[in-house]
XYZ file of C-alpha atoms in Angstrom:
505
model
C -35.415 -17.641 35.089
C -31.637 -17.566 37.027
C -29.711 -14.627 35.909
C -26.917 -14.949 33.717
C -23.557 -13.833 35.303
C -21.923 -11.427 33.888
C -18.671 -13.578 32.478
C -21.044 -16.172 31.436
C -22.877 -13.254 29.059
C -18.963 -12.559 27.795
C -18.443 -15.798 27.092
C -21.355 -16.194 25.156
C -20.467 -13.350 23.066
C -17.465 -14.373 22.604
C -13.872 -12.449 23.212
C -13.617 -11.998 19.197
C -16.437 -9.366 19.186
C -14.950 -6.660 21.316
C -11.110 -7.098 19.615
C -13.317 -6.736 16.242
C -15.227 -4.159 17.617
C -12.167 -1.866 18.594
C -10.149 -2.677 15.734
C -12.866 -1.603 13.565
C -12.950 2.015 15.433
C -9.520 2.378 15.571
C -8.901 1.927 11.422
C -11.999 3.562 10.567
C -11.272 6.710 12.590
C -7.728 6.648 11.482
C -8.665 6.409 8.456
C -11.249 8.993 8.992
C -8.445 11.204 9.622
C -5.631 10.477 6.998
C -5.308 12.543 4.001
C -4.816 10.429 0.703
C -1.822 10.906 -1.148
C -0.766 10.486 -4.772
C -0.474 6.710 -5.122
C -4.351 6.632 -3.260
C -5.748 9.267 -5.772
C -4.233 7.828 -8.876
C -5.927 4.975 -8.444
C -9.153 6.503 -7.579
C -8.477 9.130 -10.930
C -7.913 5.984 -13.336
C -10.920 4.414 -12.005
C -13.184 7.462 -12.146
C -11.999 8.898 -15.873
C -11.090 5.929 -17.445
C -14.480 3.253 -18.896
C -14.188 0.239 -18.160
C -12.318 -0.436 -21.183
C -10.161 1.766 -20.944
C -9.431 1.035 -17.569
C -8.785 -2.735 -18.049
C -7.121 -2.919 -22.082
C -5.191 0.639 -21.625
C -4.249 2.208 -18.493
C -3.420 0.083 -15.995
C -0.296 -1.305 -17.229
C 1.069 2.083 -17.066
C 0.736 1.489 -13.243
C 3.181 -1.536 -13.051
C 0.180 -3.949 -11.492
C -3.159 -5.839 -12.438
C -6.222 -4.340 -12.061
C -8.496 -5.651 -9.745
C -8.251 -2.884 -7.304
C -8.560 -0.708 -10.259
C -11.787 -2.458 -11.025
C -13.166 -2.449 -7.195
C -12.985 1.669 -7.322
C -14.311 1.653 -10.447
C -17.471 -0.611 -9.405
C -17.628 1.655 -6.031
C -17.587 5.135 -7.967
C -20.540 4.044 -10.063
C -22.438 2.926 -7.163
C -22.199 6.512 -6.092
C -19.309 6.357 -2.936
C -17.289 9.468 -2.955
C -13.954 10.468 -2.224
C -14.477 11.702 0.785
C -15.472 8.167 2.326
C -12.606 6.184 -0.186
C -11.185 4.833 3.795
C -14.001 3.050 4.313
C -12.853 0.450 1.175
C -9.912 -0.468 2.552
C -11.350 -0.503 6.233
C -13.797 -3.156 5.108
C -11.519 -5.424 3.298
C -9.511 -4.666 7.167
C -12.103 -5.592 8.855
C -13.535 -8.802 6.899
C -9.948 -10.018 7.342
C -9.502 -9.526 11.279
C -12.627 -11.510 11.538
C -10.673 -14.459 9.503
C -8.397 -14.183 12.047
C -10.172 -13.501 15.030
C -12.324 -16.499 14.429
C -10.992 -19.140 12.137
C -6.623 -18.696 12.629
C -5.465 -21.884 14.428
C -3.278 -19.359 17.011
C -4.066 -18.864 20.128
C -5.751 -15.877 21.149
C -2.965 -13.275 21.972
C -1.008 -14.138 18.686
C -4.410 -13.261 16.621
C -4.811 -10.165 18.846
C -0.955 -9.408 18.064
C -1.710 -9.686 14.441
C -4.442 -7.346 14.507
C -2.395 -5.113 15.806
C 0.998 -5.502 13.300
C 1.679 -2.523 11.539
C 0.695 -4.032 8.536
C -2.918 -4.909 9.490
C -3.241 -2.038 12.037
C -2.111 0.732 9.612
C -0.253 0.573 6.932
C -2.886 -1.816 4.751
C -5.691 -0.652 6.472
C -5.566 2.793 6.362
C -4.062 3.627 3.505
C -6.073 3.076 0.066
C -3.941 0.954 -2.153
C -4.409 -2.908 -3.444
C -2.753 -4.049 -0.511
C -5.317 -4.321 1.478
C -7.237 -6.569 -0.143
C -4.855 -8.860 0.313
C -5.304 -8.367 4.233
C -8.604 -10.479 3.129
C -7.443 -13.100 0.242
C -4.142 -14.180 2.121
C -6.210 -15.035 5.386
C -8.958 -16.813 3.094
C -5.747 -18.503 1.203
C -4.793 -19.579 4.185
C -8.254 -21.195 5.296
C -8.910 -22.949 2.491
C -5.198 -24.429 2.085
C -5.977 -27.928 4.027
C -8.831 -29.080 1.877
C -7.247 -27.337 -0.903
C -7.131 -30.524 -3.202
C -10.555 -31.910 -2.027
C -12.432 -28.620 -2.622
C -9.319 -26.760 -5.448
C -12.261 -24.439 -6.858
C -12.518 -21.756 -4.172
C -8.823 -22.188 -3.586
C -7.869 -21.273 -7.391
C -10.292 -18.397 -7.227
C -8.658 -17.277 -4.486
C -5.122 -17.495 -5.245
C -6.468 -16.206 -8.664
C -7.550 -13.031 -7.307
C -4.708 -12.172 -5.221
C -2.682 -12.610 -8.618
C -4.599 -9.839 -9.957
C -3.660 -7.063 -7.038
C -0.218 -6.401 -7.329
C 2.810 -7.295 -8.975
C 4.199 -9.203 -5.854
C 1.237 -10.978 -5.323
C 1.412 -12.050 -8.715
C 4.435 -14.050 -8.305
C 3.061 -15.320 -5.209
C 0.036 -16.541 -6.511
C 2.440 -18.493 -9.473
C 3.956 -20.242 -6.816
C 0.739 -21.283 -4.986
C -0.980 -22.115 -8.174
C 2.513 -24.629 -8.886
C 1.840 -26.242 -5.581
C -1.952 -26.602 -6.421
C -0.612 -28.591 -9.172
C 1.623 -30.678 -7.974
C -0.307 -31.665 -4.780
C -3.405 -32.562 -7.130
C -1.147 -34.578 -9.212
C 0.293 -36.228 -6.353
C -2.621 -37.286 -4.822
C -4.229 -38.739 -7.801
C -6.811 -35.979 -7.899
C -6.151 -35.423 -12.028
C -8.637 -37.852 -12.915
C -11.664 -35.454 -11.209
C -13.401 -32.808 -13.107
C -12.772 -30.460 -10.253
C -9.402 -30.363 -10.593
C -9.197 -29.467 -14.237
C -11.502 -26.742 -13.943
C -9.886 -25.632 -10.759
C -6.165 -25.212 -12.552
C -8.260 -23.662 -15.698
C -9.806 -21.233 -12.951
C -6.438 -20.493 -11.544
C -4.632 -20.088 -14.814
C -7.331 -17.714 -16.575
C -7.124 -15.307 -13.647
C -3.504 -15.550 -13.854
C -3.240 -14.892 -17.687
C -5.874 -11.825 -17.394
C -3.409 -10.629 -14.354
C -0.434 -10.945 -16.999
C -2.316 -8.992 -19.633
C -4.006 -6.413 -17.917
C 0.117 -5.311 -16.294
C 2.266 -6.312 -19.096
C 4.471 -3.281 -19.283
C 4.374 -1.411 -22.579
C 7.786 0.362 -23.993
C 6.706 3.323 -23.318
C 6.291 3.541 -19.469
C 7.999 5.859 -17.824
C 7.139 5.147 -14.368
C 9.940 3.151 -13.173
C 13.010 5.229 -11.541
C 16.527 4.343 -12.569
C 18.228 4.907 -9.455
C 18.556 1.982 -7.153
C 20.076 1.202 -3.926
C 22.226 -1.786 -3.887
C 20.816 -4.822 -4.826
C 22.305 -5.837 -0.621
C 20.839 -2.820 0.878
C 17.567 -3.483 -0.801
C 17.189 -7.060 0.685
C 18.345 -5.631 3.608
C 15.343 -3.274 3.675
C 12.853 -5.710 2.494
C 12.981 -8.119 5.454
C 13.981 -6.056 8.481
C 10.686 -3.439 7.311
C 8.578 -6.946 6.792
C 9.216 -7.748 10.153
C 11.666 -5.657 12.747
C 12.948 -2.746 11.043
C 15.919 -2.031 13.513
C 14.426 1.292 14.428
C 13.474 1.614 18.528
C 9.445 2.117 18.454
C 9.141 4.805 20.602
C 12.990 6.297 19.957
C 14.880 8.847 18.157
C 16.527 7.872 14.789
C 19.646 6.439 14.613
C 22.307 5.601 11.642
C 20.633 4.272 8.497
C 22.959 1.912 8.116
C 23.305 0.553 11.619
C 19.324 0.000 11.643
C 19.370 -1.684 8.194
C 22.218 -4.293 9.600
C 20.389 -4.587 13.113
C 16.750 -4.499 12.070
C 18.006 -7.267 9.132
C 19.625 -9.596 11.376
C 17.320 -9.176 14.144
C 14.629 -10.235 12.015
C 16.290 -13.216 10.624
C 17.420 -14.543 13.980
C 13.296 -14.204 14.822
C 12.492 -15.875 11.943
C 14.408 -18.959 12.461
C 11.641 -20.791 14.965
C 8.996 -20.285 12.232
C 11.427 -22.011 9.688
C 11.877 -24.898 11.958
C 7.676 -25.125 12.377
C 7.333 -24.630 8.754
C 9.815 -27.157 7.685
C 8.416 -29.657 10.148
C 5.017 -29.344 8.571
C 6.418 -30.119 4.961
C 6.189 -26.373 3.663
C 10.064 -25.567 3.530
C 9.698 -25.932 -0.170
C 6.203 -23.401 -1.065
C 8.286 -21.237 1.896
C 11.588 -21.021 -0.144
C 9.770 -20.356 -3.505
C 7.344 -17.868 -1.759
C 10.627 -15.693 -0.036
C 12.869 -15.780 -3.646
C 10.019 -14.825 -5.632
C 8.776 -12.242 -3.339
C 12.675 -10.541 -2.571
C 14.073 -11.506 -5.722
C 11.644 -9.405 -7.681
C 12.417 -6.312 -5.308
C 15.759 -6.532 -5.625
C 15.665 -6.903 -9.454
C 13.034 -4.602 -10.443
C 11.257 -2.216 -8.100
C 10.580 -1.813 -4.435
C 9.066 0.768 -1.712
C 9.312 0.190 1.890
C 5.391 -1.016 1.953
C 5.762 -3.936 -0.336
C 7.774 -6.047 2.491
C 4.102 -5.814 3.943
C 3.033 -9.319 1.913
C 6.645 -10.612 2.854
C 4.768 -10.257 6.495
C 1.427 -11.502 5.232
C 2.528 -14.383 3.568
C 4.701 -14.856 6.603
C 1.526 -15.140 9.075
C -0.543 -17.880 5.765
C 2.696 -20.176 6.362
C 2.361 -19.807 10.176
C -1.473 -20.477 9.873
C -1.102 -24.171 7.456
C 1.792 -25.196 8.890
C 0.742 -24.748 12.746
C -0.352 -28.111 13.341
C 2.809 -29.688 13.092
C 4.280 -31.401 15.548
C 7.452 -30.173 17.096
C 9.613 -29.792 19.975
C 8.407 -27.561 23.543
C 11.569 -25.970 23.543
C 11.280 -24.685 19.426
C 7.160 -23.720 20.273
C 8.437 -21.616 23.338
C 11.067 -19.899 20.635
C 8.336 -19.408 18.134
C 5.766 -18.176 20.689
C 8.208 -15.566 21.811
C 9.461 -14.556 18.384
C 6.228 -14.215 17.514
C 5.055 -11.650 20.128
C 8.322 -9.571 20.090
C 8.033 -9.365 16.453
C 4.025 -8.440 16.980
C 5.026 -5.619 20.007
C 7.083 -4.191 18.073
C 4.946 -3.794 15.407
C 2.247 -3.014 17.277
C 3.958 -0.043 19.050
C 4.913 1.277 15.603
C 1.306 0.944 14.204
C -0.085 3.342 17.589
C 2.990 6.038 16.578
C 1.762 5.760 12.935
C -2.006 6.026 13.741
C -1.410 8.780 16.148
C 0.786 10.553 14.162
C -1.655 10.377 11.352
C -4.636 11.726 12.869
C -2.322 14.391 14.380
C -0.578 15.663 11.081
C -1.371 16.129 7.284
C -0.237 13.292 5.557
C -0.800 15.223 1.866
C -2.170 18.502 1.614
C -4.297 17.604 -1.304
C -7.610 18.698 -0.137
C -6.149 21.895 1.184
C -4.861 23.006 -2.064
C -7.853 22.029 -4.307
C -9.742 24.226 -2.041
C -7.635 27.284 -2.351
C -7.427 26.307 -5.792
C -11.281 26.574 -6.284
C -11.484 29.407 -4.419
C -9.135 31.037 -6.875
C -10.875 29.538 -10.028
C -13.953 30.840 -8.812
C -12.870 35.268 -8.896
C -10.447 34.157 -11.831
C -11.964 31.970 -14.069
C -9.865 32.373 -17.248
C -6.436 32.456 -14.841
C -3.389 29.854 -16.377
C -2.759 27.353 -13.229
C 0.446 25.791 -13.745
C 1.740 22.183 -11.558
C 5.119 20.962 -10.957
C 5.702 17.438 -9.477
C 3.449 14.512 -9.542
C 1.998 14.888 -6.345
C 0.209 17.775 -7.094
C -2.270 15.572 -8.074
C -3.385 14.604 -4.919
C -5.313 17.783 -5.689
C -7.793 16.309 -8.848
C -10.323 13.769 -7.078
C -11.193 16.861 -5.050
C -12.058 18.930 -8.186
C -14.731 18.668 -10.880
C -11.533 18.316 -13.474
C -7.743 19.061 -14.373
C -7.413 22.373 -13.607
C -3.688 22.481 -14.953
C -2.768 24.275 -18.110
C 0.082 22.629 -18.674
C -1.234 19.074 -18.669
C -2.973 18.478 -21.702
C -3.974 22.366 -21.885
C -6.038 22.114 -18.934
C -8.650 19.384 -20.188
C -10.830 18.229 -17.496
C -10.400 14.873 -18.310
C -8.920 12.781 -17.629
C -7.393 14.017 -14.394
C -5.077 11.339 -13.977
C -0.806 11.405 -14.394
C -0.004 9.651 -17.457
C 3.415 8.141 -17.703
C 4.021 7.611 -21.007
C 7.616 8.728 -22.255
C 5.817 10.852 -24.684
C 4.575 12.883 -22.304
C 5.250 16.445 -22.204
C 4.691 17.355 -18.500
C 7.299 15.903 -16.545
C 6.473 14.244 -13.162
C 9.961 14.295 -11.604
C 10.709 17.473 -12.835
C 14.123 19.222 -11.654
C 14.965 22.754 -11.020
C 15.198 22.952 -14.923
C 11.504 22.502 -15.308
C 10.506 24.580 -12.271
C 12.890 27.648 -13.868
C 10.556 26.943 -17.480
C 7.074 27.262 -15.795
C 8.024 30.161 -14.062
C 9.288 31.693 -17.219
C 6.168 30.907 -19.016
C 3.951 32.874 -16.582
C 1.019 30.889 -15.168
C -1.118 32.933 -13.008
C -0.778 30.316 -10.300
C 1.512 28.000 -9.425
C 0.716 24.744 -7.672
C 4.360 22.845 -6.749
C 5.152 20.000 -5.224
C 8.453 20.503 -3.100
C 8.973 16.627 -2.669
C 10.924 16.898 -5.647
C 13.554 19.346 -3.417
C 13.730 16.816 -1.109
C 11.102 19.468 0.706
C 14.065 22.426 0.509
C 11.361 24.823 -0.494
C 13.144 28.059 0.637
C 14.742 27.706 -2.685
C 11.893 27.576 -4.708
C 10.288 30.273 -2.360
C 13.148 32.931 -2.942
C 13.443 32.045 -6.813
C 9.635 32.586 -7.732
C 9.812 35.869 -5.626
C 12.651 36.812 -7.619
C 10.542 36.222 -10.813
C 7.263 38.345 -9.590
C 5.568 35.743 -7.717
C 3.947 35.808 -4.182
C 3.733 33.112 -1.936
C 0.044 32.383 -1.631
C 0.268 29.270 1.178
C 2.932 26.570 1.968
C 0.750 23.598 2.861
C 2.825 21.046 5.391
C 2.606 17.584 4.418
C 4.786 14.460 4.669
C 4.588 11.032 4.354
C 5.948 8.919 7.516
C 6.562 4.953 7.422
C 6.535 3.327 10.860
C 5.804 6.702 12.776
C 8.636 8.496 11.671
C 9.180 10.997 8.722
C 10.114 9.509 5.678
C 9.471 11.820 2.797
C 8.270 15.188 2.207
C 4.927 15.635 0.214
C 4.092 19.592 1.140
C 2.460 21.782 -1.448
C 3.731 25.501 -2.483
C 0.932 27.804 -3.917
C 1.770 31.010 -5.643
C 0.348 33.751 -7.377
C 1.785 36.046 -10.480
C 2.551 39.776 -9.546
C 2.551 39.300 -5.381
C 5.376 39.961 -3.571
C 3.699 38.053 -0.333
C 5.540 36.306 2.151
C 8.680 36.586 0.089
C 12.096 35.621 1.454
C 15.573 37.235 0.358
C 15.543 36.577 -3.314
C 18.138 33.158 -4.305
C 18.378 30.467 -6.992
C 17.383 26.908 -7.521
């Protein structure tokens, strides 16, 4: 038998395996690495204290989305996977999704490795535990399944069904989809098949349950009511989808001068893909897909992570409109929009991975250890929180250890934010001043809500008899770069330790 040479064997295996192969190691070791915050424990608190029940009829509307990631925890918890190895969910939806890609995108090879690589798919929906990246699966599949879409509608309404029920934005996304679905079937005379009805039933069940399971109730309190400008925040909703004006590997500059640049920079790269999109008869789903998707965030609510399905649903019009036929000159444009919007990206998702493994994202682990620690030589001792990411602390601990939320019940562990209730989240100096006045034997505070001044906070409970037991670092960073503090202060009744000149708050 003739040997095989060596690039025949690589060949054979095909390039896909070895991208796959060190994608995979690179989110799962990141992820290894990254310490879950508040958002990424509340989810994994409803789903572990709530039945299912509960979980689908009560809570989650409090949370402002549908519930199937709600529901995946929830399934996973019961089939015994711990905290501890939470990175691995979102890893795998990662991971099923590059493959999509890797194998199955119409792009050639260096725009699917470019992908792969976005910050979006290389960190931000990959790593960290939220809906999101189950979408880095559906939206690919979406995509796939769009060209026989009215010949085979049932596995494209399930799809578009399920992405409905993972966020809010996907929601409206999956509206507009589930229109077009319509339409085309009508258009093409496919009405009169069996397939088609159940298809649109399909889509429109999913879509109801996604309505009911996240219809708000009056009494949330979750939603802040300070905004930006309704210009700033469709500034910042493209430029972070795509080019967010800040250098990859530079210092920060003006806020303002990177929300102009980063915005227009990222529509003047967009305007290829607009000319490849119209050419294949999308303009229309692309219009409705944009106004739904930045009209919402500008109207309601918006963090700098949702512009992530702005880029996702970006890359499904690429993928159904790439066949088209149009000129050289616009594919050249596109080709190099593409890959300067993609190394861009990509040099902010290494920064972001790097910095992760290299810092404490959330010091939640680190508290509920001293915390037990504490519990266990004072076991009838008043522990008192302030600030809602405290909680990063309870999935690491048997139950609420806080006597101030619901008198220290163990369950369920979770924030509620209902109007009604008595501990605040986004407590002000006000509410820090009334649990030190109330005397808790230990203090757990959050000194995000300082904006992460805790000197203040350090030299007022020192004032009133406290000690300062640890001050755990921890910060939150979007694109590699700091963007809000999330640092936990621990102290302890009648210890004068580590205490600064005494001050106010």
């Amino acid at each position: 038998m003739r040997p095989v040479a060596t690039r025949g064997r690589f060949a054979a295996i095909g390039w896909q395996w070895p991208v796959l192969a060190l994608y995979a190691l690179w989110i799962v070791y990141v992820g290894y690495r990254h310490e879950h915050w508040f958002d990424e424990a509340q989810a994994w608190l409803l789903a572990r204290d709530s039945s299912l029940w509960q979980l689908l009829a009560e809570r989650i509307r409090y949370e402002g989305s549908p519930g199937l990631w709600h529901l995946i925890l929830w399934i996973a918890i019961r089939c015994g996977l711990s905290y501890e190895l939470f990175y691995l969910i979102p890893a795998g939806f990662a991971m099923a999704g590059a493959a999509l890609l890797l194998w199955r995108a119409p792009f050639p090879p260096w725009i699917r490795v470019l992908i792969l690589g976005s910050y979006f798919f290389g960190y931000q929906y990959a790593v960290l535990a939220r809906s999101y990246a189950v979408d880095l699966l559906l939206v690919p599949l979406a995509a796939l399944w769009f060209a026989d879409r009215t010949a085979r509608p049932l596995r494209y309404a399930v799809v578009i069904g399920l992405i409905a029920n993972l966020n809010a934005h996907g929601f409206l996304v999956a509206g507009m989809l589930g229109l077009e679905l319509l339409v085309r079937l009508v258009l093409t005379s496919q009405m009169k098949r069996g397939q088609a009805w159940r298809a649109l039933a399909i889509a429109a069940m999913l879509g109801l349950f996604a309505l009911v399971t996240a219809w708000q109730p009056a009494d949330n309190g979750f939603l802040p009511s300070e905004r930006e400008r309704p210009g700033y925040i469709l500034m910042d909703f493209v430029r972070n989808a795509f080019v967010d004006g800040a250098l990859p590997f530079g210092a920060s500059g003006s806020v303002r001068f990177e929300q102009l640049f980063g915005f227009e920079l990222s529509i003047l790269l967009l305007l290829p893909a607009v000319g490849l999109i119209r050419a294949a008869g999308h303009g229309p789903l692309a219009l409705a897909i944009a106004t739904v998707l930045t009209g919402f965030s500008v109207i309601t609510h918006v963090s700098p992570w949702h512009s992530g399905l702005l880029f996702l649903f970006w890359i499904f019009l690429l993928w159904i409109s790439w066949p088209a036929v149009i000129s050289l000159r616009l594919r050249r444009f596109l080709l190099a929009s593409i890959g300067i919007i993609g190394v861009w990206q990509g040099a902010q998702m290494i920064r972001a991975g790097l910095w992760d493994i290299d810092h404490v994202y959330s010091p939640g682990q680190q508290a509920a250890h001293i915390l037990a620690e504490y519990r266990a030589t004072h076991p009838d001792a008043h522990i008192a929180a302030y600030g809602f990411k405290t909680f990063a602390v309870q999935p690491w601990l048997p139950g609420n250890p806080f006597a101030n939320y619901h008198d220290a019940a163990p369950r369920p562990a979770f924030l509620s934010w209902k109007k009604s209730e008595r501990w605040k989240p986004f407590g002000n100096g006000r509410e820090f001043v009334a649990i030190m006045e109330s005397r808790p034997d230990l203090v757990v505070a959050s000194t995000s809500l300082q904006k992460g001044q805790s000197a203040e906070m350090e030299a007022y409970a020192c004032d009133a008899g406290y000690g300062i037991v640890r001050l755990l670092p921890g910060a939150m960073m979007w694109r590699g770069r700091w963007m809000q503090d999330d640092s936990i202060l621990i102290l302890t009744k009648g210890s004068r330790t580590g205490c600064p000149v005494a001050g106010k708050i």
